[in-house]
Amino acid sequence: MSDIPSRTKLGTCINVRGTSGSGKTTFAGDLARILNFRHVELDSLFWGPNWTESPDEIFFARITEATAGVGWVVDGNYTRTRSLYWPRLNTVIFLDYPRWFVMWRVISRTFRRSLRGVELWQGNRERLSNALFSKDSIFRWSWNTYARRRAQFTELEGDPANAHIHFIRLQTPQEARRFLQSLAHDT
């Protein structure tokens, strides 16, 4: 990424996307703090206790409420929710790191969370047994969705319906760090 947009060019409605383990939540949280915007973590709105999925009507209502007005950064890739906030979106930032790096991140993050018993959402905690042996393994999910997320970003970027959206692809953690630092110093 050669030119880093100003705060003004980013707009007030932003979506951070990327494969599981790419660092969406951390990046989006940092970006929201720098811009003094709300951070909307889609996973926290979707997952209920005991890893139950929220019904769409509840999930959609939560997203609609969280993205009311302007001044928010949504992190997540839930395709079926795009119609709820994309018409107002100014910028999409895609964390497009190398697959080996994303897999290293998701593996180390999952081990760390599992061993420390970190609570994610609604009392949910990651378990190594699920990560390693479950059909819903986060490792498998991240690996299997990696190429799809990249193709999806390119498709969304080229879609004339999204001509109002500024698309940014960050390809390394260093590039993402420089991006955030530049915005933090942009007064």
Short mmCIF file of C-alpha atoms in Angstrom, two decimals:
data_model
loop_
_atom_site.label_atom_id
_atom_site.label_comp_id
_atom_site.label_asym_id
_atom_site.label_seq_id
_atom_site.Cartn_x
_atom_site.Cartn_y
_atom_site.Cartn_z
CA MET A 1 0.00 0.00 0.00
CA SER A 2 1.65 3.19 -1.13
CA ASP A 3 -0.71 5.97 -0.12
CA ILE A 4 -2.28 6.01 3.31
CA PRO A 5 -5.59 7.85 3.25
CA SER A 6 -6.37 10.68 5.61
CA ARG A 7 -9.00 10.33 8.31
CA THR A 8 -11.37 12.32 6.11
CA LYS A 9 -10.96 9.97 3.15
CA LEU A 10 -11.62 6.92 5.34
CA GLY A 11 -15.04 8.27 6.20
CA THR A 12 -17.12 7.40 9.23
CA CYS A 13 -18.32 3.87 8.39
CA ILE A 14 -15.59 1.25 8.01
CA ASN A 15 -15.46 -2.56 7.67
CA VAL A 16 -12.31 -4.56 8.50
CA ARG A 17 -12.22 -7.96 6.80
CA GLY A 18 -9.82 -10.88 6.65
CA THR A 19 -9.43 -14.58 7.30
CA SER A 20 -9.92 -15.87 10.85
CA GLY A 21 -6.64 -15.27 12.64
CA SER A 22 -5.59 -12.30 10.52
CA GLY A 23 -6.05 -9.87 13.40
CA LYS A 24 -9.32 -8.20 12.36
CA THR A 25 -10.57 -7.60 15.88
CA THR A 26 -7.30 -6.18 17.18
CA PHE A 27 -6.81 -3.98 14.11
CA ALA A 28 -10.44 -2.78 14.12
CA GLY A 29 -10.27 -2.02 17.84
CA ASP A 30 -7.07 -0.01 17.37
CA LEU A 31 -8.54 1.83 14.38
CA ALA A 32 -11.74 2.63 16.28
CA ARG A 33 -9.74 4.02 19.22
CA ILE A 34 -7.61 6.19 16.94
CA LEU A 35 -10.68 7.56 15.15
CA ASN A 36 -12.78 7.73 18.33
CA PHE A 37 -15.41 5.48 16.70
CA ARG A 38 -17.45 2.55 18.03
CA HIS A 39 -15.92 -0.88 17.48
CA VAL A 40 -18.55 -3.39 16.34
CA GLU A 41 -17.30 -6.97 16.58
CA LEU A 42 -19.70 -9.14 14.60
CA ASP A 43 -18.64 -12.35 16.38
CA SER A 44 -19.66 -10.84 19.72
CA LEU A 45 -23.12 -10.08 18.29
CA PHE A 46 -23.47 -13.53 16.70
CA TRP A 47 -22.31 -16.01 19.34
CA GLY A 48 -24.52 -16.84 22.29
CA PRO A 49 -23.68 -18.88 25.41
CA ASN A 50 -22.28 -22.37 24.79
CA TRP A 51 -21.36 -21.41 21.23
CA THR A 52 -24.98 -21.14 20.13
CA GLU A 53 -25.59 -19.15 16.97
CA SER A 54 -27.97 -16.22 17.25
CA PRO A 55 -31.01 -16.46 14.98
CA ASP A 56 -30.71 -14.07 12.05
CA GLU A 57 -33.52 -11.80 13.25
CA ILE A 58 -31.70 -11.22 16.55
CA PHE A 59 -28.25 -11.02 14.95
CA PHE A 60 -29.48 -8.54 12.32
CA ALA A 61 -31.24 -6.39 14.93
CA ARG A 62 -28.03 -6.22 16.97
CA ILE A 63 -26.02 -5.15 13.91
CA THR A 64 -28.62 -2.55 12.92
CA GLU A 65 -28.51 -1.07 16.41
CA ALA A 66 -24.70 -1.15 16.63
CA THR A 67 -24.26 0.56 13.25
CA ALA A 68 -26.95 3.19 13.71
CA GLY A 69 -25.66 6.60 12.72
CA VAL A 70 -22.01 7.06 11.84
CA GLY A 71 -18.66 6.66 13.55
CA TRP A 72 -18.17 2.90 13.62
CA VAL A 73 -15.68 0.21 12.60
CA VAL A 74 -17.23 -3.22 11.97
CA ASP A 75 -14.94 -6.23 12.03
CA GLY A 76 -16.12 -9.40 10.36
CA ASN A 77 -16.97 -11.17 7.12
CA TYR A 78 -20.58 -12.30 7.60
CA THR A 79 -21.76 -12.16 3.98
CA ARG A 80 -25.45 -12.32 4.84
CA THR A 81 -25.19 -9.14 6.93
CA ARG A 82 -23.67 -6.84 4.32
CA SER A 83 -27.01 -5.36 3.24
CA LEU A 84 -27.46 -4.03 6.79
CA TYR A 85 -24.50 -1.63 6.72
CA TRP A 86 -22.70 -1.71 3.34
CA PRO A 87 -24.98 0.91 1.72
CA ARG A 88 -23.55 3.41 4.27
CA LEU A 89 -20.00 2.07 4.15
CA ASN A 90 -17.15 4.41 3.19
CA THR A 91 -14.13 2.10 3.48
CA VAL A 92 -13.29 -1.61 3.51
CA ILE A 93 -9.88 -2.62 4.87
CA PHE A 94 -8.78 -6.15 4.04
CA LEU A 95 -6.01 -7.73 6.10
CA ASP A 96 -4.51 -9.88 3.36
CA TYR A 97 -1.52 -11.47 5.07
CA PRO A 98 0.30 -14.57 3.77
CA ARG A 99 -1.45 -17.85 4.56
CA TRP A 100 1.49 -19.19 6.61
CA PHE A 101 1.38 -16.07 8.80
CA VAL A 102 -2.39 -16.24 9.33
CA MET A 103 -2.16 -19.92 10.24
CA TRP A 104 0.68 -19.23 12.70
CA ARG A 105 -1.46 -16.50 14.28
CA VAL A 106 -4.62 -18.57 14.56
CA ILE A 107 -2.71 -21.54 16.01
CA SER A 108 -0.76 -19.50 18.57
CA ARG A 109 -3.83 -17.43 19.48
CA THR A 110 -5.96 -20.54 20.00
CA PHE A 111 -3.33 -22.26 22.14
CA ARG A 112 -2.86 -19.11 24.23
CA ARG A 113 -6.60 -18.59 24.72
CA SER A 114 -7.19 -22.26 25.53
CA LEU A 115 -4.38 -22.53 28.05
CA ARG A 116 -5.33 -19.26 29.77
CA GLY A 117 -9.07 -19.89 29.68
CA VAL A 118 -9.74 -16.55 28.00
CA GLU A 119 -13.44 -15.73 27.76
CA LEU A 120 -14.44 -14.62 24.28
CA TRP A 121 -18.17 -13.85 24.10
CA GLN A 122 -21.08 -14.78 26.37
CA GLY A 123 -18.87 -17.00 28.52
CA ASN A 124 -17.48 -18.97 25.56
CA ARG A 125 -13.92 -20.23 25.67
CA GLU A 126 -11.85 -21.93 23.00
CA ARG A 127 -10.85 -25.52 23.71
CA LEU A 128 -7.87 -27.24 22.19
CA SER A 129 -9.91 -30.40 21.67
CA ASN A 130 -12.37 -28.48 19.48
CA ALA A 131 -9.62 -26.63 17.63
CA LEU A 132 -7.77 -29.86 16.89
CA PHE A 133 -10.47 -32.47 16.38
CA SER A 134 -13.83 -30.81 15.72
CA LYS A 135 -15.44 -30.52 12.30
CA ASP A 136 -15.81 -26.84 13.29
CA SER A 137 -12.09 -26.47 14.00
CA ILE A 138 -10.90 -22.86 13.78
CA PHE A 139 -7.71 -24.17 12.17
CA ARG A 140 -9.67 -25.92 9.42
CA TRP A 141 -11.99 -22.92 9.03
CA SER A 142 -9.12 -20.47 8.64
CA TRP A 143 -7.29 -22.71 6.16
CA ASN A 144 -10.41 -23.44 4.09
CA THR A 145 -11.67 -19.85 3.90
CA TYR A 146 -8.32 -18.19 3.15
CA ALA A 147 -8.51 -18.32 -0.67
CA ARG A 148 -12.24 -17.59 -0.63
CA ARG A 149 -11.76 -14.40 1.41
CA ARG A 150 -9.11 -13.14 -1.01
CA ALA A 151 -11.29 -13.85 -4.04
CA GLN A 152 -14.29 -12.29 -2.33
CA PHE A 153 -12.40 -9.06 -1.63
CA THR A 154 -11.34 -8.76 -5.28
CA GLU A 155 -14.91 -9.43 -6.40
CA LEU A 156 -16.39 -6.87 -3.99
CA GLU A 157 -13.81 -4.28 -5.00
CA GLY A 158 -14.68 -4.70 -8.68
CA ASP A 159 -18.46 -4.68 -8.20
CA PRO A 160 -19.97 -1.44 -9.60
CA ALA A 161 -22.54 -1.53 -6.77
CA ASN A 162 -19.63 -0.81 -4.41
CA ALA A 163 -18.25 2.17 -6.35
CA HIS A 164 -18.98 4.40 -3.32
CA ILE A 165 -16.57 2.36 -1.15
CA HIS A 166 -12.83 2.96 -0.80
CA PHE A 167 -11.03 -0.44 -0.71
CA ILE A 168 -7.69 -0.85 1.06
CA ARG A 169 -5.63 -4.05 1.06
CA LEU A 170 -2.94 -4.36 3.76
CA GLN A 171 -0.59 -7.24 3.00
CA THR A 172 1.73 -7.36 6.01
CA PRO A 173 1.43 -6.61 9.72
CA GLN A 174 4.10 -3.93 9.23
CA GLU A 175 1.95 -2.25 6.60
CA ALA A 176 -1.04 -2.37 8.95
CA ARG A 177 1.04 -0.89 11.77
CA ARG A 178 2.26 1.96 9.52
CA PHE A 179 -1.33 2.57 8.43
CA LEU A 180 -2.52 2.93 12.04
CA GLN A 181 0.50 5.02 13.06
CA SER A 182 -0.09 7.39 10.16
CA LEU A 183 -3.72 7.87 11.17
CA ALA A 184 -2.74 8.40 14.81
CA HIS A 185 -0.40 11.21 13.72
CA ASP A 186 -2.89 12.71 11.24
CA THR A 187 -4.32 15.75 13.02
#
